Amino acid sequence: MRSLFYIVLCASVVCLFSACDRTPDHIIKPKAMEDLLIDIHKTEAIIEKNYQKYGTLEQKELLRNTVFKNHGVDKAMFDSSLMWYGHHLPKYIEIYDNVIERLKAEDEAVKALIVENNAQPLSRPGDSVNIWSKERFYVFEPYIRRNILAFEIPADDNYQEKDIFILKLKFNMLSPKTNGQYPHVTLAVKHKNDSTQFIDADIRKNGWSTFRVESDSSAISKVYGSIIVPSHPDWIKTYADSISLTRIRYKKP
């Protein structure tokens, strides 16, 4: 009887820990992904500083593939993981925040290369305000793992219940060889009661795309999302231009 008790207890513990880690088996786990991203950023810094030594694409790829080998993964697994984390953005943001903090502590030179200006100025009051604080033009370069443009904008006193958020951007140079994979956009509004309103959709053609989310009747905590470009074929650069995120005040009909 005691043996049965211990078996049930062990099974319960296993289930508990399995529930805590919902990352699929074929996806790189968060801590391993964090370590890998740190080494990838360091590698890109080395390439940037030693452009004569790593002047060809072959030399750069050899160094990058060495990083994957040292971590026991390959490019395909990394790409799949990057896409998965892009669709589970809170996990990706948490990982990348840790990456930035660790690089800050380790190497000021690397920090200068990878840390973006994350400080968010207070938004302007008004019925229609562009709250986008990142660059309005972005180049997606799969061959250097620049596949995801993630953003997170904390709410301030100028946000109100039922505000509407419209993400607008113009894509150029989309690859005709998609293999069924298209650039994917997620736009979400998280409220202080932990509820979330979001939209996600593919971009299937060049030109303008618009995405709209309306918050509910709760106080807003933040607006966040991502733009993900597939890594195949990995040599094609894709451009997103004229990116804006407009907060529009809800008006009663």
Coordinates of N, CA and C in Angstrom, one line a residue:
M1 N 0.8 -1.2 0.0 CA 0.0 0.0 0.0 C 0.9 1.3 0.0
R2 N 1.9 1.2 0.8 CA 2.8 2.4 0.9 C 3.5 2.6 -0.5
S3 N 3.8 1.5 -1.2 CA 4.5 1.6 -2.5 C 3.5 2.3 -3.5
L4 N 2.2 1.9 -3.4 CA 1.3 2.5 -4.3 C 1.2 4.0 -4.0
F5 N 1.2 4.4 -2.7 CA 1.2 5.8 -2.3 C 2.3 6.6 -2.9
Y6 N 3.6 6.0 -2.8 CA 4.7 6.7 -3.4 C 4.7 6.8 -4.9
I7 N 4.1 5.8 -5.5 CA 4.0 5.8 -7.0 C 3.0 7.0 -7.4
V8 N 1.9 7.1 -6.7 CA 0.9 8.1 -7.0 C 1.5 9.5 -6.7
L9 N 2.3 9.6 -5.6 CA 2.9 10.9 -5.2 C 3.9 11.3 -6.3
C10 N 4.8 10.3 -6.7 CA 5.8 10.7 -7.8 C 5.1 11.1 -9.1
A11 N 4.0 10.4 -9.4 CA 3.3 10.7 -10.7 C 2.7 12.1 -10.6
S12 N 2.2 12.5 -9.4 CA 1.7 13.8 -9.2 C 2.7 14.9 -9.4
V13 N 3.9 14.6 -8.8 CA 5.0 15.6 -8.9 C 5.4 15.8 -10.4
V14 N 5.5 14.7 -11.1 CA 5.9 14.7 -12.6 C 4.9 15.5 -13.3
C15 N 3.6 15.3 -13.1 CA 2.5 16.0 -13.7 C 2.6 17.5 -13.4
L16 N 2.9 17.8 -12.1 CA 3.0 19.2 -11.7 C 4.1 19.9 -12.5
F17 N 5.3 19.3 -12.6 CA 6.4 20.0 -13.3 C 6.1 20.0 -14.8
S18 N 5.4 19.0 -15.3 CA 5.1 19.0 -16.7 C 4.2 20.2 -17.1
A19 N 3.2 20.4 -16.2 CA 2.3 21.5 -16.4 C 2.9 22.9 -16.4
C20 N 4.0 23.0 -15.6 CA 4.7 24.3 -15.5 C 5.5 24.6 -16.7
D21 N 6.0 23.5 -17.4 CA 6.8 23.8 -18.7 C 5.9 23.3 -19.8
R22 N 5.3 24.2 -20.5 CA 4.4 23.9 -21.6 C 5.1 24.1 -23.0
T23 N 6.4 24.2 -23.0 CA 7.2 24.3 -24.2 C 7.2 22.9 -24.9
P24 N 6.8 22.8 -26.1 CA 6.8 21.5 -26.8 C 8.2 20.9 -26.8
D25 N 8.2 19.5 -26.9 CA 9.5 18.8 -26.9 C 10.4 19.2 -28.0
H26 N 9.9 19.6 -29.2 CA 10.7 19.9 -30.3 C 11.2 21.3 -30.3
I27 N 10.8 22.1 -29.3 CA 11.2 23.5 -29.2 C 12.3 23.7 -28.1
I28 N 13.2 24.5 -28.4 CA 14.3 24.8 -27.5 C 13.7 25.4 -26.2
K29 N 14.1 24.9 -25.1 CA 13.5 25.3 -23.8 C 14.0 26.7 -23.5
P30 N 13.2 27.5 -22.7 CA 13.5 28.9 -22.4 C 14.9 29.2 -22.0
K31 N 15.5 28.5 -21.0 CA 16.8 28.7 -20.5 C 17.9 28.4 -21.6
A32 N 17.7 27.3 -22.3 CA 18.6 27.0 -23.4 C 18.5 28.0 -24.5
M33 N 17.3 28.5 -24.8 CA 17.1 29.5 -25.8 C 17.8 30.8 -25.4
E34 N 17.7 31.2 -24.2 CA 18.4 32.4 -23.6 C 19.9 32.3 -23.8
D35 N 20.4 31.1 -23.4 CA 21.9 30.9 -23.6 C 22.3 31.0 -25.1
L36 N 21.5 30.4 -25.9 CA 21.8 30.4 -27.4 C 21.8 31.8 -27.9
L37 N 20.7 32.5 -27.6 CA 20.6 33.9 -28.1 C 21.8 34.8 -27.7
I38 N 22.2 34.6 -26.5 CA 23.4 35.3 -26.0 C 24.6 35.0 -26.8
D39 N 24.9 33.8 -27.1 CA 26.0 33.4 -27.9 C 25.9 33.9 -29.4
I40 N 24.6 33.9 -29.9 CA 24.4 34.4 -31.2 C 24.7 35.9 -31.3
H41 N 24.3 36.6 -30.3 CA 24.6 38.1 -30.3 C 26.1 38.3 -30.2
K42 N 26.7 37.5 -29.3 CA 28.2 37.7 -29.2 C 28.9 37.4 -30.5
T43 N 28.4 36.4 -31.2 CA 29.0 36.0 -32.5 C 28.8 37.1 -33.5
E44 N 27.6 37.7 -33.6 CA 27.4 38.8 -34.5 C 28.3 40.0 -34.2
A45 N 28.5 40.2 -32.9 CA 29.4 41.3 -32.5 C 30.9 41.0 -33.0
I46 N 31.3 39.7 -32.9 CA 32.6 39.3 -33.4 C 32.7 39.5 -34.9
I47 N 31.7 39.1 -35.6 CA 31.6 39.3 -37.1 C 31.7 40.8 -37.4
E48 N 31.0 41.6 -36.7 CA 30.9 43.0 -36.9 C 32.3 43.7 -36.7
K49 N 33.0 43.2 -35.7 CA 34.3 43.8 -35.3 C 35.4 43.3 -36.2
N50 N 35.3 42.1 -36.7 CA 36.3 41.5 -37.5 C 35.8 41.2 -38.9
Y51 N 35.3 42.3 -39.6 CA 34.7 42.1 -40.9 C 35.7 41.7 -42.0
Q52 N 37.0 41.9 -41.8 CA 38.0 41.4 -42.7 C 38.2 39.9 -42.6
K53 N 38.2 39.4 -41.4 CA 38.3 38.0 -41.2 C 37.1 37.2 -41.6
Y54 N 35.9 37.8 -41.4 CA 34.7 37.2 -41.8 C 34.0 37.9 -42.9
G55 N 34.7 38.1 -43.9 CA 34.2 39.0 -45.0 C 33.3 38.3 -46.0
T56 N 33.3 37.0 -46.0 CA 32.4 36.2 -47.0 C 31.2 35.6 -46.2
L57 N 30.2 35.3 -46.9 CA 29.0 34.7 -46.3 C 29.3 33.3 -45.8
E58 N 30.2 32.6 -46.5 CA 30.6 31.3 -46.1 C 31.3 31.3 -44.7
Q59 N 32.2 32.3 -44.5 CA 33.0 32.4 -43.3 C 32.0 32.8 -42.1
K60 N 31.1 33.6 -42.4 CA 30.1 34.0 -41.4 C 29.2 32.8 -41.0
E61 N 28.8 32.1 -42.0 CA 27.9 30.9 -41.7 C 28.6 29.8 -41.0
L62 N 29.9 29.6 -41.2 CA 30.7 28.6 -40.5 C 30.8 29.0 -39.1
L63 N 31.0 30.2 -38.7 CA 31.1 30.7 -37.3 C 29.7 30.5 -36.7
R64 N 28.6 30.9 -37.4 CA 27.3 30.8 -36.8 C 26.9 29.4 -36.6
N65 N 27.2 28.5 -37.5 CA 26.9 27.1 -37.4 C 27.7 26.4 -36.2
T66 N 28.9 27.0 -35.9 CA 29.6 26.5 -34.8 C 28.9 26.7 -33.5
V67 N 28.2 27.9 -33.4 CA 27.4 28.2 -32.2 C 26.3 27.2 -32.1
F68 N 25.6 26.9 -33.1 CA 24.5 25.9 -33.0 C 25.0 24.6 -32.6
K69 N 26.2 24.1 -33.2 CA 26.8 22.9 -32.8 C 27.1 22.8 -31.3
N70 N 27.7 23.9 -30.8 CA 28.1 23.9 -29.4 C 26.9 23.8 -28.5
H71 N 25.7 24.2 -29.0 CA 24.5 24.2 -28.1 C 23.7 22.9 -28.5
G72 N 24.1 22.1 -29.3 CA 23.4 20.8 -29.6 C 22.2 21.0 -30.4
V73 N 22.1 22.0 -31.2 CA 20.9 22.3 -32.1 C 21.4 22.5 -33.5
D74 N 20.4 22.6 -34.4 CA 20.8 23.0 -35.8 C 19.9 24.2 -36.2
K75 N 20.1 24.8 -37.3 CA 19.4 26.0 -37.8 C 17.9 25.7 -37.9
A76 N 17.6 24.5 -38.4 CA 16.1 24.3 -38.5 C 15.4 24.3 -37.2
M77 N 16.0 23.7 -36.2 CA 15.4 23.6 -34.8 C 15.4 25.1 -34.3
F78 N 16.4 25.8 -34.5 CA 16.4 27.2 -34.0 C 15.3 28.0 -34.7
D79 N 15.2 27.9 -36.0 CA 14.1 28.6 -36.7 C 12.7 28.2 -36.2
S80 N 12.5 26.9 -36.0 CA 11.2 26.5 -35.5 C 10.9 27.0 -34.2
S81 N 11.9 27.0 -33.3 CA 11.8 27.6 -32.0 C 11.5 29.1 -32.0
L82 N 12.2 29.8 -32.9 CA 12.0 31.2 -33.0 C 10.6 31.5 -33.4
M83 N 10.0 30.7 -34.4 CA 8.7 30.9 -34.8 C 7.7 30.6 -33.7
W84 N 7.9 29.6 -32.9 CA 7.0 29.2 -31.8 C 7.0 30.3 -30.8
Y85 N 8.2 30.8 -30.4 CA 8.3 31.9 -29.4 C 7.6 33.1 -29.9
G86 N 7.7 33.4 -31.2 CA 7.1 34.5 -31.8 C 5.6 34.5 -31.7
H87 N 5.0 33.3 -31.6 CA 3.6 33.1 -31.4 C 3.2 33.0 -30.0
H88 N 4.2 33.0 -29.1 CA 4.0 33.0 -27.6 C 4.8 34.1 -27.1
L89 N 4.4 35.3 -27.5 CA 5.3 36.5 -27.3 C 5.7 36.8 -25.9
P90 N 4.8 36.6 -24.9 CA 5.3 36.9 -23.5 C 6.5 36.1 -23.1
K91 N 6.5 34.8 -23.5 CA 7.7 34.0 -23.2 C 8.9 34.6 -23.9
Y92 N 8.8 35.0 -25.2 CA 9.9 35.5 -25.9 C 10.4 36.8 -25.3
I93 N 9.5 37.7 -25.0 CA 9.9 39.0 -24.3 C 10.7 38.7 -23.0
E94 N 10.2 37.8 -22.2 CA 10.9 37.4 -21.0 C 12.3 36.9 -21.2
I95 N 12.4 36.0 -22.2 CA 13.7 35.5 -22.6 C 14.7 36.6 -23.1
Y96 N 14.1 37.5 -23.9 CA 15.0 38.5 -24.5 C 15.4 39.5 -23.5
D97 N 14.5 39.8 -22.6 CA 14.8 40.7 -21.5 C 16.0 40.2 -20.7
N98 N 16.0 38.9 -20.4 CA 17.1 38.2 -19.7 C 18.4 38.3 -20.5
V99 N 18.2 38.1 -21.8 CA 19.4 38.2 -22.7 C 20.1 39.5 -22.6
I100 N 19.3 40.6 -22.6 CA 19.8 41.9 -22.6 C 20.5 42.2 -21.2
E101 N 19.8 41.8 -20.2 CA 20.4 42.0 -18.8 C 21.7 41.3 -18.7
R102 N 21.8 40.1 -19.1 CA 23.0 39.3 -19.0 C 24.2 39.9 -19.9
L103 N 23.8 40.4 -21.0 CA 24.8 41.0 -21.9 C 25.3 42.3 -21.3
K104 N 24.4 43.1 -20.7 CA 24.8 44.3 -20.1 C 25.9 44.0 -19.0
A105 N 25.6 43.0 -18.2 CA 26.6 42.7 -17.2 C 27.9 42.1 -17.7
E106 N 27.9 41.4 -18.8 CA 29.1 40.8 -19.3 C 30.0 41.6 -20.2
D107 N 29.4 42.4 -21.0 CA 30.2 43.1 -22.0 C 29.6 44.4 -22.5
E108 N 30.1 45.5 -22.2 CA 29.6 46.8 -22.6 C 29.6 47.0 -24.1
A109 N 30.6 46.4 -24.8 CA 30.7 46.5 -26.2 C 29.5 45.8 -26.9
V110 N 29.2 44.6 -26.4 CA 28.1 43.8 -27.0 C 26.8 44.5 -26.7
K111 N 26.7 45.1 -25.5 CA 25.5 45.8 -25.1 C 25.2 46.9 -26.1
A112 N 26.2 47.6 -26.5 CA 26.1 48.7 -27.4 C 25.5 48.3 -28.8
L113 N 25.8 47.1 -29.1 CA 25.4 46.6 -30.4 C 24.0 46.0 -30.4
I114 N 23.5 45.5 -29.3 CA 22.2 44.8 -29.3 C 21.1 45.5 -28.5
V115 N 21.4 46.4 -27.6 CA 20.4 47.0 -26.7 C 19.7 48.1 -27.5
E116 N 18.4 48.0 -27.6 CA 17.6 49.0 -28.2 C 17.2 50.0 -27.1
N117 N 16.7 51.1 -27.5 CA 16.2 52.1 -26.6 C 14.8 51.7 -26.2
N118 N 14.7 51.0 -25.0 CA 13.4 50.5 -24.6 C 12.6 51.5 -23.7
A119 N 13.2 52.7 -23.5 CA 12.5 53.7 -22.7 C 11.3 54.2 -23.4
Q120 N 10.1 54.2 -22.8 CA 8.9 54.6 -23.5 C 8.5 56.0 -23.0
P121 N 8.5 57.0 -23.8 CA 8.0 58.3 -23.4 C 6.5 58.3 -23.1
L122 N 6.1 59.2 -22.3 CA 4.6 59.3 -22.1 C 3.9 59.6 -23.4
S123 N 2.9 58.9 -23.7 CA 2.1 59.2 -24.9 C 1.4 60.5 -24.8
R124 N 1.1 61.1 -25.9 CA 0.4 62.4 -26.0 C -1.1 62.1 -25.7
P125 N -1.8 63.0 -25.1 CA -3.3 62.9 -25.0 C -3.9 63.2 -26.3
G126 N -5.1 62.8 -26.5 CA -5.8 63.1 -27.8 C -6.6 61.9 -28.2
D127 N -7.4 62.1 -29.3 CA -8.3 61.1 -29.8 C -7.6 60.2 -30.8
S128 N -6.5 60.6 -31.4 CA -5.8 59.8 -32.3 C -4.3 60.1 -32.2
V129 N -3.6 59.1 -31.6 CA -2.1 59.4 -31.3 C -1.3 58.2 -31.8
N130 N -0.2 58.4 -32.5 CA 0.7 57.3 -32.9 C 1.6 57.0 -31.7
I131 N 1.5 55.8 -31.1 CA 2.3 55.5 -30.0 C 3.5 54.6 -30.3
W132 N 3.7 54.4 -31.6 CA 4.9 53.5 -32.0 C 6.2 54.3 -31.7
S133 N 7.0 53.6 -30.9 CA 8.3 54.2 -30.5 C 9.5 53.6 -31.1
K134 N 9.4 52.5 -31.8 CA 10.5 51.9 -32.5 C 10.7 52.5 -33.9
E135 N 11.7 51.9 -34.6 CA 12.0 52.4 -35.9 C 10.8 52.2 -36.8
R136 N 10.5 53.1 -37.7 CA 9.4 53.0 -38.7 C 9.7 52.1 -39.9
F137 N 11.0 51.9 -40.1 CA 11.5 51.1 -41.2 C 12.3 49.9 -40.6
Y138 N 12.0 48.7 -41.0 CA 12.7 47.5 -40.4 C 13.1 46.6 -41.5
V139 N 14.3 46.0 -41.4 CA 14.8 45.0 -42.4 C 14.8 43.7 -41.7
F140 N 14.1 42.7 -42.3 CA 14.1 41.4 -41.8 C 15.2 40.6 -42.6
E141 N 16.2 40.1 -41.8 CA 17.3 39.4 -42.5 C 17.5 38.0 -41.8
P142 N 16.8 37.0 -42.4 CA 16.8 35.6 -41.8 C 18.2 35.1 -41.6
Y143 N 19.1 35.4 -42.5 CA 20.4 34.7 -42.4 C 21.2 35.2 -41.2
I144 N 20.8 36.3 -40.5 CA 21.5 36.7 -39.3 C 20.5 36.6 -38.1
R145 N 19.4 35.7 -38.3 CA 18.4 35.5 -37.3 C 17.6 36.7 -36.9
R146 N 17.5 37.6 -37.8 CA 16.7 38.8 -37.6 C 15.3 38.6 -38.2
N147 N 14.5 37.8 -37.5 CA 13.3 37.3 -38.0 C 12.1 38.0 -37.3
I148 N 12.3 38.4 -36.1 CA 11.1 38.9 -35.3 C 11.3 40.4 -34.9
L149 N 10.3 41.2 -35.1 CA 10.3 42.5 -34.6 C 9.2 42.5 -33.5
A150 N 9.6 42.4 -32.2 CA 8.7 42.4 -31.1 C 8.6 43.8 -30.5
F151 N 7.4 44.1 -30.0 CA 7.2 45.4 -29.3 C 6.3 45.2 -28.1
E152 N 6.6 46.1 -27.1 CA 5.8 46.1 -25.9 C 5.7 47.5 -25.4
I153 N 4.5 48.0 -25.3 CA 4.3 49.4 -24.9 C 3.4 49.5 -23.7
P154 N 4.0 49.9 -22.5 CA 3.2 50.0 -21.3 C 2.2 51.1 -21.4
A155 N 1.1 50.9 -20.8 CA 0.0 52.0 -20.8 C 0.4 53.0 -19.8
D156 N -0.1 54.2 -20.0 CA 0.1 55.3 -19.1 C -1.3 56.0 -18.8
D157 N -1.3 57.1 -18.2 CA -2.5 57.8 -17.8 C -3.4 58.3 -19.0
N158 N -2.8 58.3 -20.2 CA -3.5 58.8 -21.3 C -4.3 57.7 -22.0
Y159 N -4.1 56.4 -21.5 CA -4.9 55.3 -22.1 C -6.2 55.2 -21.3
Q160 N -7.3 54.9 -22.1 CA -8.6 54.7 -21.5 C -9.2 53.4 -21.9
E161 N -10.3 53.1 -21.1 CA -11.0 51.8 -21.4 C -11.6 51.9 -22.8
K162 N -11.6 50.8 -23.5 CA -12.2 50.7 -24.9 C -11.4 51.4 -25.9
D163 N -10.2 51.8 -25.6 CA -9.3 52.4 -26.7 C -9.2 51.4 -27.8
I164 N -9.0 52.0 -29.0 CA -8.8 51.1 -30.2 C -7.3 51.3 -30.7
F165 N -6.7 50.2 -31.1 CA -5.3 50.3 -31.5 C -5.2 49.7 -32.9
I166 N -4.6 50.5 -33.8 CA -4.5 50.1 -35.2 C -3.0 50.1 -35.6
L167 N -2.5 48.9 -36.0 CA -1.2 48.7 -36.5 C -1.2 48.7 -38.0
K168 N -0.4 49.6 -38.6 CA -0.4 49.7 -40.0 C 1.1 49.7 -40.5
L169 N 1.3 48.9 -41.6 CA 2.7 48.9 -42.1 C 2.6 48.5 -43.6
K170 N 3.7 48.7 -44.3 CA 3.8 48.4 -45.7 C 5.0 47.4 -46.0
F171 N 4.6 46.3 -46.5 CA 5.7 45.3 -46.8 C 6.2 45.3 -48.2
N172 N 7.5 45.1 -48.3 CA 8.1 45.0 -49.6 C 9.0 43.8 -49.7
M173 N 9.2 43.3 -50.9 CA 10.2 42.3 -51.2 C 9.8 40.9 -50.6
L174 N 8.5 40.6 -50.5 CA 8.1 39.3 -49.9 C 8.5 38.3 -50.9
S175 N 9.0 37.1 -50.4 CA 9.5 36.1 -51.2 C 8.3 35.3 -51.9
P176 N 8.4 35.0 -53.2 CA 7.3 34.3 -53.8 C 7.4 32.8 -53.4
K177 N 8.5 32.3 -52.9 CA 8.6 30.9 -52.4 C 8.4 30.8 -50.9
T178 N 7.2 30.7 -50.6 CA 6.8 30.8 -49.2 C 6.7 29.4 -48.5
N179 N 6.5 28.3 -49.3 CA 6.3 27.0 -48.8 C 5.1 27.0 -47.8
G180 N 4.1 27.8 -48.1 CA 3.0 27.9 -47.2 C 3.2 28.7 -45.9
Q181 N 4.4 29.3 -45.8 CA 4.6 30.2 -44.6 C 4.7 31.6 -45.0
Y182 N 4.0 32.5 -44.3 CA 3.9 33.9 -44.6 C 4.3 34.7 -43.4
P183 N 4.7 35.9 -43.6 CA 4.9 36.8 -42.4 C 3.6 36.9 -41.6
H184 N 3.8 36.9 -40.3 CA 2.7 36.7 -39.4 C 2.7 37.9 -38.4
V185 N 1.6 38.5 -38.2 CA 1.5 39.7 -37.3 C 0.6 39.3 -36.1
T186 N 1.0 39.7 -34.9 CA 0.2 39.6 -33.7 C 0.1 41.0 -33.0
L187 N -1.1 41.4 -32.7 CA -1.3 42.6 -32.0 C -2.3 42.3 -30.8
A188 N -1.8 42.7 -29.6 CA -2.6 42.3 -28.4 C -2.7 43.5 -27.4
V189 N -3.8 43.5 -26.7 CA -4.0 44.5 -25.6 C -4.2 43.7 -24.3
K190 N -3.3 43.9 -23.4 CA -3.5 43.2 -22.1 C -4.0 44.2 -21.1
H191 N -5.0 43.7 -20.3 CA -5.7 44.5 -19.3 C -5.1 44.2 -17.9
K192 N -5.4 45.1 -17.0 CA -4.9 44.9 -15.6 C -5.6 43.8 -14.9
N193 N -6.7 43.3 -15.4 CA -7.3 42.1 -14.8 C -6.9 40.8 -15.5
D194 N -5.8 40.9 -16.3 CA -5.1 39.8 -17.0 C -5.9 39.3 -18.2
S195 N -7.0 39.9 -18.6 CA -7.7 39.5 -19.8 C -6.9 40.1 -21.0
T196 N -7.1 39.5 -22.2 CA -6.3 40.0 -23.4 C -7.2 39.9 -24.6
Q197 N -7.2 41.0 -25.3 CA -7.8 41.1 -26.7 C -6.7 41.1 -27.7
F198 N -6.8 40.3 -28.7 CA -5.7 40.2 -29.7 C -6.2 39.8 -31.1
I199 N -5.4 40.1 -32.1 CA -5.6 39.6 -33.4 C -4.3 39.1 -33.9
D200 N -4.3 38.0 -34.7 CA -3.2 37.6 -35.4 C -3.5 37.1 -36.8
A201 N -2.7 37.4 -37.8 CA -3.0 37.2 -39.2 C -1.7 37.1 -40.0
D202 N -1.8 36.5 -41.2 CA -0.7 36.4 -42.1 C -0.7 37.6 -43.0
I203 N 0.4 37.9 -43.6 CA 0.6 38.9 -44.6 C 1.0 38.1 -45.9
R204 N 0.1 38.2 -46.9 CA 0.3 37.3 -48.1 C 0.7 38.1 -49.3
K205 N 0.8 39.4 -49.2 CA 1.2 40.2 -50.4 C 1.9 41.5 -50.0
N206 N 2.6 42.0 -50.9 CA 3.3 43.3 -50.7 C 2.3 44.4 -50.6
G207 N 2.7 45.5 -50.0 CA 1.8 46.6 -49.9 C 1.3 46.8 -48.5
W208 N 0.2 47.6 -48.3 CA -0.3 48.0 -47.0 C -1.0 46.9 -46.3
S209 N -0.8 46.8 -45.0 CA -1.6 45.9 -44.2 C -2.0 46.6 -42.9
T210 N -3.3 46.4 -42.5 CA -3.8 47.0 -41.3 C -4.4 46.0 -40.3
F211 N -4.1 46.2 -39.0 CA -4.6 45.3 -38.0 C -5.2 46.1 -36.9
R212 N -6.3 45.7 -36.4 CA -7.1 46.5 -35.4 C -7.5 45.6 -34.2
V213 N -7.3 46.2 -33.0 CA -7.8 45.5 -31.8 C -8.4 46.6 -30.9
E214 N -9.6 46.2 -30.4 CA -10.3 47.1 -29.5 C -10.2 46.6 -28.1
S215 N -9.7 47.4 -27.1 CA -9.7 46.9 -25.7 C -11.1 46.8 -25.1
D216 N -11.2 46.1 -24.0 CA -12.5 46.0 -23.4 C -12.8 47.1 -22.4
S217 N -13.7 46.9 -21.5 CA -14.1 47.9 -20.5 C -13.2 47.9 -19.3
S218 N -12.0 47.3 -19.3 CA -11.1 47.2 -18.2 C -9.9 48.1 -18.4
A219 N -9.2 48.5 -17.4 CA -8.1 49.3 -17.5 C -7.0 48.6 -18.3
I220 N -6.2 49.3 -19.1 CA -5.2 48.7 -20.0 C -3.9 48.6 -19.2
S221 N -3.2 47.5 -19.4 CA -1.9 47.3 -18.8 C -0.8 47.6 -19.8
K222 N -0.9 47.0 -21.0 CA 0.1 47.2 -22.1 C -0.5 46.8 -23.4
V223 N 0.2 47.3 -24.5 CA 0.0 46.9 -25.8 C 1.2 46.2 -26.3
Y224 N 1.1 45.0 -26.9 CA 2.3 44.3 -27.3 C 2.0 43.5 -28.6
G225 N 3.0 42.9 -29.2 CA 2.8 42.1 -30.4 C 4.1 41.8 -31.1
S226 N 4.0 41.3 -32.3 CA 5.2 40.9 -33.0 C 4.9 40.9 -34.5
I227 N 6.0 41.0 -35.3 CA 5.9 40.8 -36.7 C 7.0 39.7 -37.0
I228 N 6.6 38.6 -37.5 CA 7.5 37.5 -37.8 C 7.6 37.2 -39.2
V229 N 8.8 37.1 -39.8 CA 9.0 36.7 -41.2 C 9.7 35.3 -41.2
P230 N 9.1 34.4 -42.0 CA 9.7 33.0 -42.1 C 11.2 33.1 -42.6
S231 N 11.9 32.1 -42.2 CA 13.4 32.1 -42.5 C 13.7 31.4 -43.8
H232 N 12.7 31.0 -44.6 CA 13.0 30.3 -45.9 C 12.4 31.1 -47.0
P233 N 13.1 31.4 -48.1 CA 14.6 31.2 -48.1 C 15.3 32.2 -47.3
D234 N 16.4 31.7 -46.7 CA 17.1 32.6 -45.6 C 17.9 33.7 -46.2
W235 N 18.1 33.8 -47.5 CA 19.0 34.8 -48.1 C 18.2 36.1 -48.5
I236 N 16.9 36.0 -48.4 CA 16.1 37.1 -48.9 C 15.8 38.1 -47.8
K237 N 16.1 39.4 -48.0 CA 15.7 40.4 -47.1 C 14.3 40.9 -47.4
T238 N 13.5 41.1 -46.3 CA 12.2 41.7 -46.5 C 12.1 43.0 -45.7
Y239 N 11.3 43.9 -46.2 CA 11.3 45.2 -45.6 C 9.9 45.6 -45.2
A240 N 9.8 46.1 -44.0 CA 8.5 46.7 -43.5 C 8.7 48.2 -43.3
D241 N 7.9 49.0 -44.0 CA 8.1 50.4 -44.0 C 6.8 51.1 -43.5
S242 N 7.1 52.4 -43.0 CA 6.0 53.2 -42.6 C 5.1 52.6 -41.5
I243 N 5.8 52.0 -40.5 CA 5.1 51.3 -39.4 C 4.6 52.3 -38.4
S244 N 3.3 52.1 -38.1 CA 2.7 53.0 -37.1 C 1.7 52.2 -36.3
L245 N 1.5 52.6 -35.0 CA 0.5 52.0 -34.1 C -0.3 53.2 -33.5
T246 N -1.5 53.3 -34.0 CA -2.3 54.5 -33.6 C -3.3 54.1 -32.5
R247 N -3.3 54.9 -31.4 CA -4.3 54.7 -30.4 C -5.5 55.6 -30.7
I248 N -6.7 55.1 -30.8 CA -7.8 55.9 -31.2 C -8.8 55.8 -30.0
R249 N -9.3 57.0 -29.6 CA -10.3 57.0 -28.5 C -11.6 56.5 -29.0
Y250 N -12.2 55.6 -28.2 CA -13.6 55.1 -28.5 C -14.6 56.2 -28.3
K251 N -15.5 56.2 -29.3 CA -16.6 57.2 -29.3 C -17.9 56.5 -29.3
K252 N -18.8 56.8 -28.4 CA -20.1 56.2 -28.3 C -20.9 56.5 -29.5
P253 N -21.5 55.6 -30.1 CA -22.4 55.9 -31.3 C -23.6 56.8 -31.0

